[in-house]
Amino acid sequence: MLLSMAALTLVATLIVFFGSFLGYWILFQHFPEAVSDSFVPGGIDWLLMLLLLIPPLLIAVATSFKLAERILAPLTSLAEAAKEIADGNLSARAESRPGTFKEVGQLVLDFNEMADKLQDAADSMSIWNAAVAHEIRTPLTVLKGRVQGLIDGVFVADEKLLQGLMLQIDGLSRLTDDLRTVTLADNGKLTLQVEPVSLSDEVVSAVDMLRPSLEQAGFLLELKLSPVMIHADAMRLRQAILALLNNIERHASPGRVQISARSVHGAAIVSVEDCGPGLPAHFIKRVFRPFMRAEGPRSRQRTGSGLGLAVVRAIARAHGGKVVYRRSTLGGSAFVIKVPTSQPGAK
Ligand SMILES: Nc1ncnc2c1ncn2[C@@H]1O[C@H](COP(=O)(O)OP(=O)(O)OP(=O)(O)O)[C@@H](O)[C@H]1O
Ligand SMILES: [Mg+2]
């Protein structure tokens, strides 16, 4: 824009400058008597000045119209899009035509990027709500059916039935706990009870909790533990390791399972590996997102809510670390949690 204004000024100056030379040269050639000798401009001088002013004036008016159109059109489109978004149409976008000024074009781009993010957030919020409702509906339907059957005298309140009810209630409370953890972490509000923790002790205690059922299902547990002291929330760490072991029990084929803990350059690393089948390639990018299961968020193979790995990621991030997936040398999945050994603010 600055360049256009400078060019306009330059053209106007050049027209007046060279125009005066040309005008007086013609006057001196053809009407020398008309040019006054004094410094006070005479009639012919005024006429010449007027004639010289008209072309720059016309150019300036035409350029101003063009400039105004190049600035105003995208700004009008931006104002309209902003109004539509405020009225609830999140798909509205501003348009900038070719030839729009760089500054205005950038403003339109930034505005549209902000609108994209707003729309993404609204979309994921409705997907999230639908998924939560879907996950809660199933156990509630089962509970309602059983309790109604008890009231109507169709079912007898024996131990098996009550244990079945308890299982549904356990599922619901695990779901709400997981949802809470993921939501708190998303908002950066997952608080940790940080204390000095022996990483290998926590791994052993998590493994021991699931060892009987894992071994009974045909898994062979191998532990490779180096002594590592870290500042972390022991309960949350165990929860993350348990979620990974629980996944092996439910999603991996029986065989060798390797669990290791070590420290490398100030980072504590826990890896949990199985011998197959691993994640399908198309699923790897989404595996840590909430409600994702290999068969998609609405898998018929109802193995869980698809929140386990989202919780693991939330816990790793709350510790300032991360969790990654890679192919294991054992032939299956390797989930690797990496957290700094000391937390900022830890004593
Ligand atoms: N060790 C593994 N081997 C193969 N697939 C796995 C493994 N771990 C996870 N997956 C796949 O990743 C998906 C997401 O795992 P995640 O733990 O988040 O959810 P889930 O186990 O289905 O349910 P939840 O843990 O909430 O009960 C699983 O449904 C499964 O398809
Ligand atoms: Mg799981």
Short mmCIF file of C-alpha atoms and ligand atoms in Angstrom, two decimals:
data_model
loop_
_atom_site.label_atom_id
_atom_site.label_comp_id
_atom_site.label_asym_id
_atom_site.label_seq_id
_atom_site.Cartn_x
_atom_site.Cartn_y
_atom_site.Cartn_z
CA MET A 1 0.00 0.00 0.00
CA LEU A 2 2.84 2.33 0.94
CA LEU A 3 4.46 1.61 -2.42
CA SER A 4 1.28 2.49 -4.32
CA MET A 5 0.95 5.81 -2.49
CA ALA A 6 4.63 6.63 -3.13
CA ALA A 7 4.25 5.76 -6.83
CA LEU A 8 1.17 7.98 -7.10
CA THR A 9 2.99 10.94 -5.51
CA LEU A 10 5.99 10.40 -7.78
CA VAL A 11 3.84 10.30 -10.94
CA ALA A 12 1.96 13.49 -9.89
CA THR A 13 5.23 15.31 -9.15
CA LEU A 14 6.77 14.22 -12.46
CA ILE A 15 3.70 15.33 -14.41
CA VAL A 16 3.74 18.80 -12.79
CA PHE A 17 7.53 19.13 -13.08
CA PHE A 18 8.00 18.07 -16.70
CA GLY A 19 4.60 19.50 -17.67
CA SER A 20 5.71 22.99 -16.53
CA PHE A 21 8.90 22.71 -18.60
CA LEU A 22 6.97 21.57 -21.65
CA GLY A 23 4.21 24.17 -21.16
CA TYR A 24 6.61 27.11 -20.84
CA TRP A 25 8.75 25.84 -23.72
CA ILE A 26 5.64 25.80 -25.98
CA LEU A 27 4.60 29.26 -24.72
CA PHE A 28 8.08 30.72 -25.31
CA GLN A 29 8.17 29.19 -28.80
CA HIS A 30 4.71 30.27 -29.93
CA PHE A 31 3.41 33.04 -27.61
CA PRO A 32 6.47 34.65 -25.96
CA GLU A 33 4.53 37.89 -25.35
CA ALA A 34 1.92 36.06 -23.23
CA VAL A 35 4.43 35.06 -20.57
CA SER A 36 4.68 37.72 -17.85
CA ASP A 37 8.15 38.95 -16.84
CA SER A 38 7.29 39.55 -13.19
CA PHE A 39 7.25 36.95 -10.36
CA VAL A 40 3.49 37.41 -9.93
CA PRO A 41 1.77 34.77 -12.10
CA GLY A 42 -0.32 36.16 -14.89
CA GLY A 43 -3.46 34.74 -16.49
CA ILE A 44 -1.59 32.35 -18.78
CA ASP A 45 0.46 31.02 -15.82
CA TRP A 46 -2.73 30.31 -13.87
CA LEU A 47 -4.17 28.54 -16.91
CA LEU A 48 -1.05 26.44 -17.32
CA MET A 49 -1.02 25.50 -13.62
CA LEU A 50 -4.69 24.54 -13.84
CA LEU A 51 -4.06 22.40 -16.91
CA LEU A 52 -1.12 20.73 -15.19
CA LEU A 53 -3.17 19.98 -12.08
CA ILE A 54 -6.00 18.20 -13.92
CA PRO A 55 -4.12 14.99 -15.02
CA PRO A 56 -2.60 14.23 -11.56
CA LEU A 57 -5.97 14.95 -9.99
CA LEU A 58 -7.73 12.51 -12.35
CA ILE A 59 -5.03 9.87 -11.76
CA ALA A 60 -5.31 10.37 -7.98
CA VAL A 61 -9.11 9.99 -8.03
CA ALA A 62 -8.94 6.86 -10.21
CA THR A 63 -6.17 5.34 -8.06
CA SER A 64 -8.06 6.14 -4.85
CA PHE A 65 -11.11 4.31 -6.15
CA LYS A 66 -8.98 1.32 -7.08
CA LEU A 67 -7.16 1.37 -3.72
CA ALA A 68 -10.41 1.73 -1.80
CA GLU A 69 -11.85 -1.25 -3.66
CA ARG A 70 -8.76 -3.36 -2.95
CA ILE A 71 -8.93 -2.50 0.76
CA LEU A 72 -12.67 -2.26 1.29
CA ALA A 73 -13.81 -5.40 -0.56
CA PRO A 74 -11.86 -7.83 1.66
CA LEU A 75 -12.65 -5.81 4.79
CA THR A 76 -16.36 -5.88 3.97
CA SER A 77 -16.15 -9.63 3.38
CA LEU A 78 -14.30 -9.96 6.71
CA ALA A 79 -16.96 -7.95 8.58
CA GLU A 80 -19.73 -10.05 7.01
CA ALA A 81 -17.97 -13.32 7.91
CA ALA A 82 -17.42 -12.09 11.50
CA LYS A 83 -21.13 -11.27 11.79
CA GLU A 84 -22.15 -14.68 10.42
CA ILE A 85 -19.82 -16.45 12.84
CA ALA A 86 -21.22 -14.39 15.72
CA ASP A 87 -24.70 -15.50 14.58
CA GLY A 88 -23.63 -19.14 14.84
CA ASN A 89 -22.60 -20.04 11.28
CA LEU A 90 -19.07 -21.26 12.00
CA SER A 91 -18.44 -22.20 8.38
CA ALA A 92 -18.44 -18.55 7.21
CA ARG A 93 -15.10 -17.34 5.83
CA ALA A 94 -13.77 -14.00 4.55
CA GLU A 95 -12.57 -13.70 0.95
CA SER A 96 -9.63 -11.78 -0.44
CA ARG A 97 -9.43 -11.29 -4.20
CA PRO A 98 -6.26 -11.48 -6.25
CA GLY A 99 -4.52 -8.11 -6.09
CA THR A 100 -5.53 -7.46 -2.47
CA PHE A 101 -2.86 -5.67 -0.43
CA LYS A 102 -0.47 -7.97 1.42
CA GLU A 103 -1.44 -6.54 4.82
CA VAL A 104 -5.18 -6.92 4.21
CA GLY A 105 -4.68 -10.37 2.64
CA GLN A 106 -2.74 -11.47 5.75
CA LEU A 107 -5.53 -10.16 7.99
CA VAL A 108 -8.08 -12.22 6.01
CA LEU A 109 -5.83 -15.31 6.21
CA ASP A 110 -5.41 -14.92 9.99
CA PHE A 111 -9.13 -14.40 10.43
CA ASN A 112 -9.94 -17.54 8.41
CA GLU A 113 -7.36 -19.56 10.35
CA MET A 114 -8.99 -18.45 13.60
CA ALA A 115 -12.41 -19.41 12.18
CA ASP A 116 -11.03 -22.86 11.19
CA LYS A 117 -9.78 -23.43 14.74
CA LEU A 118 -13.12 -22.31 16.17
CA GLN A 119 -14.96 -24.72 13.90
CA ASP A 120 -12.57 -27.58 14.72
CA ALA A 121 -13.07 -26.95 18.44
CA ALA A 122 -16.86 -26.94 18.03
CA ASP A 123 -16.72 -30.12 15.91
CA SER A 124 -14.52 -31.99 18.36
CA MET A 125 -16.72 -30.83 21.24
CA SER A 126 -19.80 -32.37 19.60
CA ILE A 127 -17.88 -35.57 18.69
CA TRP A 128 -16.67 -35.72 22.31
CA ASN A 129 -20.20 -35.23 23.69
CA ALA A 130 -21.63 -37.87 21.35
CA ALA A 131 -18.88 -40.33 22.32
CA VAL A 132 -19.36 -39.73 26.05
CA ALA A 133 -23.13 -40.19 25.73
CA HIS A 134 -22.57 -43.37 23.70
CA GLU A 135 -20.16 -44.83 26.27
CA ILE A 136 -22.46 -44.05 29.21
CA ARG A 137 -25.63 -45.27 27.52
CA THR A 138 -24.58 -48.93 27.22
CA PRO A 139 -23.89 -49.66 30.92
CA LEU A 140 -26.90 -47.55 31.92
CA THR A 141 -29.17 -49.56 29.63
CA VAL A 142 -27.86 -52.82 31.09
CA LEU A 143 -28.28 -51.52 34.66
CA LYS A 144 -31.79 -50.26 33.97
CA GLY A 145 -32.85 -53.54 32.36
CA ARG A 146 -31.53 -55.66 35.24
CA VAL A 147 -32.98 -53.42 37.99
CA GLN A 148 -36.34 -53.26 36.20
CA GLY A 149 -36.25 -57.08 35.94
CA LEU A 150 -35.61 -57.28 39.70
CA ILE A 151 -38.52 -54.92 40.45
CA ASP A 152 -40.84 -56.90 38.17
CA GLY A 153 -39.71 -60.16 39.75
CA VAL A 154 -38.30 -61.46 36.42
CA PHE A 155 -34.79 -61.77 37.88
CA VAL A 156 -33.71 -63.11 41.24
CA ALA A 157 -31.19 -61.01 43.17
CA ASP A 158 -28.55 -63.74 43.33
CA GLU A 159 -24.80 -63.18 43.66
CA LYS A 160 -24.13 -63.58 39.94
CA LEU A 161 -26.64 -60.92 38.99
CA LEU A 162 -25.40 -58.49 41.64
CA GLN A 163 -21.80 -59.03 40.53
CA GLY A 164 -22.88 -58.28 36.96
CA LEU A 165 -24.44 -55.03 38.17
CA MET A 166 -21.29 -54.19 40.11
CA LEU A 167 -19.23 -54.74 36.94
CA GLN A 168 -21.33 -52.18 35.06
CA ILE A 169 -20.99 -49.70 37.95
CA ASP A 170 -17.21 -50.27 38.02
CA GLY A 171 -17.09 -49.59 34.28
CA LEU A 172 -19.05 -46.38 34.73
CA SER A 173 -16.86 -45.10 37.53
CA ARG A 174 -13.69 -45.95 35.56
CA LEU A 175 -15.13 -44.11 32.59
CA THR A 176 -15.88 -40.99 34.64
CA ASP A 177 -12.41 -41.12 36.25
CA ASP A 178 -10.76 -41.42 32.82
CA LEU A 179 -12.89 -38.62 31.39
CA ARG A 180 -11.99 -36.42 34.33
CA THR A 181 -8.26 -37.13 33.93
CA VAL A 182 -8.28 -36.41 30.19
CA THR A 183 -10.39 -33.25 30.55
CA LEU A 184 -8.29 -31.89 33.41
CA ALA A 185 -5.11 -32.58 31.42
CA ASP A 186 -6.57 -30.87 28.32
CA ASN A 187 -7.14 -27.76 30.41
CA GLY A 188 -3.69 -28.00 31.99
CA LYS A 189 -5.27 -28.63 35.40
CA LEU A 190 -4.19 -32.20 36.13
CA THR A 191 -2.44 -31.76 39.46
CA LEU A 192 0.24 -34.20 40.52
CA GLN A 193 1.34 -35.30 43.99
CA VAL A 194 5.02 -35.11 43.17
CA GLU A 195 7.42 -36.97 45.45
CA PRO A 196 10.71 -38.85 45.05
CA VAL A 197 9.75 -42.20 43.55
CA SER A 198 11.70 -45.31 42.64
CA LEU A 199 10.58 -45.95 39.06
CA SER A 200 11.46 -49.63 39.16
CA ASP A 201 9.42 -50.13 42.38
CA GLU A 202 6.36 -48.56 40.74
CA VAL A 203 6.78 -50.73 37.65
CA VAL A 204 7.03 -53.85 39.83
CA SER A 205 3.96 -52.94 41.86
CA ALA A 206 1.91 -52.25 38.69
CA VAL A 207 3.09 -55.49 37.09
CA ASP A 208 2.30 -57.46 40.25
CA MET A 209 -1.29 -56.21 40.20
CA LEU A 210 -1.90 -57.71 36.75
CA ARG A 211 0.61 -60.58 36.82
CA PRO A 212 -1.88 -63.34 37.80
CA SER A 213 -4.38 -62.55 35.04
CA LEU A 214 -1.64 -61.89 32.44
CA GLU A 215 0.15 -65.16 33.21
CA GLN A 216 -3.11 -67.05 33.23
CA ALA A 217 -3.86 -65.63 29.76
CA GLY A 218 -0.53 -67.02 28.49
CA PHE A 219 1.73 -63.95 28.69
CA LEU A 220 5.34 -64.38 29.71
CA LEU A 221 6.51 -61.33 31.66
CA GLU A 222 10.15 -60.19 31.37
CA LEU A 223 11.27 -57.26 33.51
CA LYS A 224 14.44 -55.27 32.71
CA LEU A 225 14.78 -52.69 35.45
CA SER A 226 17.58 -50.26 36.22
CA PRO A 227 17.38 -48.33 39.49
CA VAL A 228 15.98 -44.87 38.60
CA MET A 229 14.82 -42.27 41.11
CA ILE A 230 12.46 -39.65 39.76
CA HIS A 231 10.25 -36.86 41.05
CA ALA A 232 6.78 -37.91 39.99
CA ASP A 233 3.25 -38.78 41.06
CA ALA A 234 3.59 -42.48 41.97
CA MET A 235 -0.14 -43.22 41.76
CA ARG A 236 -0.46 -41.66 38.30
CA LEU A 237 2.65 -43.47 37.06
CA ARG A 238 1.22 -46.80 38.19
CA GLN A 239 -2.09 -45.91 36.54
CA ALA A 240 -0.31 -45.30 33.21
CA ILE A 241 1.70 -48.55 33.39
CA LEU A 242 -1.46 -50.47 34.37
CA ALA A 243 -3.32 -49.05 31.35
CA LEU A 244 -0.53 -50.28 29.03
CA LEU A 245 -0.48 -53.74 30.64
CA ASN A 246 -4.26 -53.88 30.55
CA ASN A 247 -4.10 -53.19 26.81
CA ILE A 248 -1.68 -56.07 26.34
CA GLU A 249 -4.07 -58.38 28.15
CA ARG A 250 -6.96 -57.29 25.95
CA HIS A 251 -5.43 -56.48 22.58
CA ALA A 252 -2.17 -58.45 22.21
CA SER A 253 -1.65 -62.12 21.44
CA PRO A 254 -0.27 -64.25 24.27
CA GLY A 255 3.52 -64.54 24.29
CA ARG A 256 6.53 -62.58 25.52
CA VAL A 257 5.96 -59.20 27.19
CA GLN A 258 8.94 -56.99 28.01
CA ILE A 259 8.68 -54.20 30.57
CA SER A 260 11.72 -52.04 31.10
CA ALA A 261 12.66 -48.99 33.16
CA ARG A 262 15.85 -47.01 32.70
CA SER A 263 17.17 -43.47 32.60
CA VAL A 264 18.86 -41.80 29.64
CA HIS A 265 20.27 -38.24 29.78
CA GLY A 266 18.02 -37.00 32.60
CA ALA A 267 14.91 -38.72 31.28
CA ALA A 268 13.19 -41.72 32.84
CA ILE A 269 11.96 -44.23 30.30
CA VAL A 270 9.41 -46.96 30.78
CA SER A 271 8.64 -49.22 27.85
CA VAL A 272 6.01 -51.91 27.59
CA GLU A 273 6.35 -54.26 24.61
CA ASP A 274 4.41 -57.24 23.31
CA CYS A 275 4.89 -59.74 20.52
CA GLY A 276 1.92 -58.94 18.35
CA PRO A 277 -0.09 -58.02 16.44
CA GLY A 278 0.82 -54.32 16.94
CA LEU A 279 -1.23 -51.40 15.69
CA PRO A 280 -2.48 -51.19 12.10
CA ALA A 281 -0.44 -48.51 10.24
CA HIS A 282 -3.47 -46.28 9.57
CA PHE A 283 -4.30 -46.18 13.28
CA ILE A 284 -0.91 -45.19 14.70
CA LYS A 285 -1.46 -41.43 14.31
CA ARG A 286 -4.77 -41.51 16.20
CA VAL A 287 -4.06 -44.09 18.86
CA PHE A 288 -3.62 -41.61 21.73
CA ARG A 289 -6.80 -39.66 20.93
CA PRO A 290 -9.80 -40.24 23.21
CA PHE A 291 -12.41 -42.82 22.14
CA MET A 292 -10.19 -44.29 19.43
CA ARG A 293 -10.11 -48.04 18.96
CA ALA A 294 -8.40 -49.84 16.12
CA GLU A 295 -11.79 -50.56 14.55
CA GLY A 296 -12.80 -46.89 14.92
CA PRO A 297 -14.58 -45.04 17.69
CA ARG A 298 -17.73 -47.13 17.26
CA SER A 299 -16.08 -50.53 17.21
CA ARG A 300 -18.41 -53.49 17.46
CA GLN A 301 -15.61 -55.27 19.23
CA ARG A 302 -16.47 -53.55 22.50
CA THR A 303 -13.27 -53.93 24.41
CA GLY A 304 -13.22 -50.64 26.27
CA SER A 305 -13.98 -46.95 25.93
CA GLY A 306 -10.81 -46.09 24.05
CA LEU A 307 -9.68 -43.75 26.81
CA GLY A 308 -6.81 -45.80 28.25
CA LEU A 309 -4.06 -44.43 26.00
CA ALA A 310 -5.47 -40.88 26.17
CA VAL A 311 -5.06 -41.15 29.96
CA VAL A 312 -1.49 -42.45 29.55
CA ARG A 313 -0.68 -39.47 27.31
CA ALA A 314 -2.34 -37.06 29.78
CA ILE A 315 -0.24 -38.43 32.65
CA ALA A 316 3.01 -38.35 30.65
CA ARG A 317 2.34 -34.75 29.55
CA ALA A 318 1.39 -33.63 33.06
CA HIS A 319 4.88 -34.82 34.07
CA GLY A 320 6.40 -32.76 31.26
CA GLY A 321 7.04 -35.86 29.19
CA LYS A 322 5.41 -37.84 26.40
CA VAL A 323 4.37 -41.31 25.30
CA VAL A 324 5.13 -42.69 21.86
CA TYR A 325 4.29 -45.82 19.93
CA ARG A 326 6.78 -47.78 17.89
CA ARG A 327 7.08 -51.28 16.52
CA SER A 328 8.67 -53.62 19.06
CA THR A 329 11.59 -55.89 18.26
CA LEU A 330 9.41 -58.61 19.80
CA GLY A 331 7.10 -58.22 16.80
CA GLY A 332 4.22 -56.25 18.34
CA SER A 333 3.64 -52.86 19.96
CA ALA A 334 6.09 -50.88 22.06
CA PHE A 335 4.60 -48.04 24.10
CA VAL A 336 7.34 -45.85 25.53
CA ILE A 337 6.74 -43.30 28.30
CA LYS A 338 9.49 -40.71 28.65
CA VAL A 339 9.42 -38.20 31.54
CA PRO A 340 12.11 -35.95 33.03
CA THR A 341 13.59 -37.38 36.21
CA SER A 342 13.03 -34.12 38.08
CA GLN A 343 9.88 -32.02 37.95
CA PRO A 344 10.06 -28.21 37.96
CA GLY A 345 9.26 -27.06 41.46
CA ALA A 346 10.01 -30.47 43.01
CA LYS A 347 11.99 -30.40 46.25
N1 LIG B 1 -0.78 -53.51 22.98
C1 LIG B 1 -1.68 -53.33 22.01
N2 LIG B 1 -1.74 -54.17 20.94
C2 LIG B 1 -2.62 -53.98 19.94
N3 LIG B 1 -3.53 -52.97 19.91
C3 LIG B 1 -3.54 -52.13 20.93
C4 LIG B 1 -2.63 -52.23 22.03
N4 LIG B 1 -2.87 -51.23 22.89
C5 LIG B 1 -3.89 -50.52 22.37
N5 LIG B 1 -4.31 -51.04 21.20
C6 LIG B 1 -5.37 -50.52 20.32
O1 LIG B 1 -5.54 -49.17 20.66
C7 LIG B 1 -6.89 -48.92 21.00
C8 LIG B 1 -6.95 -47.82 22.05
O2 LIG B 1 -6.46 -48.27 23.28
P1 LIG B 1 -7.02 -47.62 24.60
O3 LIG B 1 -6.30 -48.23 25.75
O4 LIG B 1 -6.97 -46.15 24.44
O5 LIG B 1 -8.56 -48.02 24.60
P2 LIG B 1 -9.24 -49.42 24.97
O6 LIG B 1 -8.22 -50.36 25.53
O7 LIG B 1 -9.99 -49.88 23.76
O8 LIG B 1 -10.30 -48.98 26.07
P3 LIG B 1 -10.00 -48.56 27.60
O9 LIG B 1 -8.52 -48.60 27.79
O10 LIG B 1 -10.57 -47.19 27.74
O11 LIG B 1 -10.72 -49.56 28.43
C9 LIG B 1 -7.43 -50.24 21.47
O12 LIG B 1 -8.84 -50.32 21.30
C10 LIG B 1 -6.72 -51.20 20.54
O13 LIG B 1 -7.37 -51.28 19.31
MG MG B 2 -7.01 -49.67 27.08
#
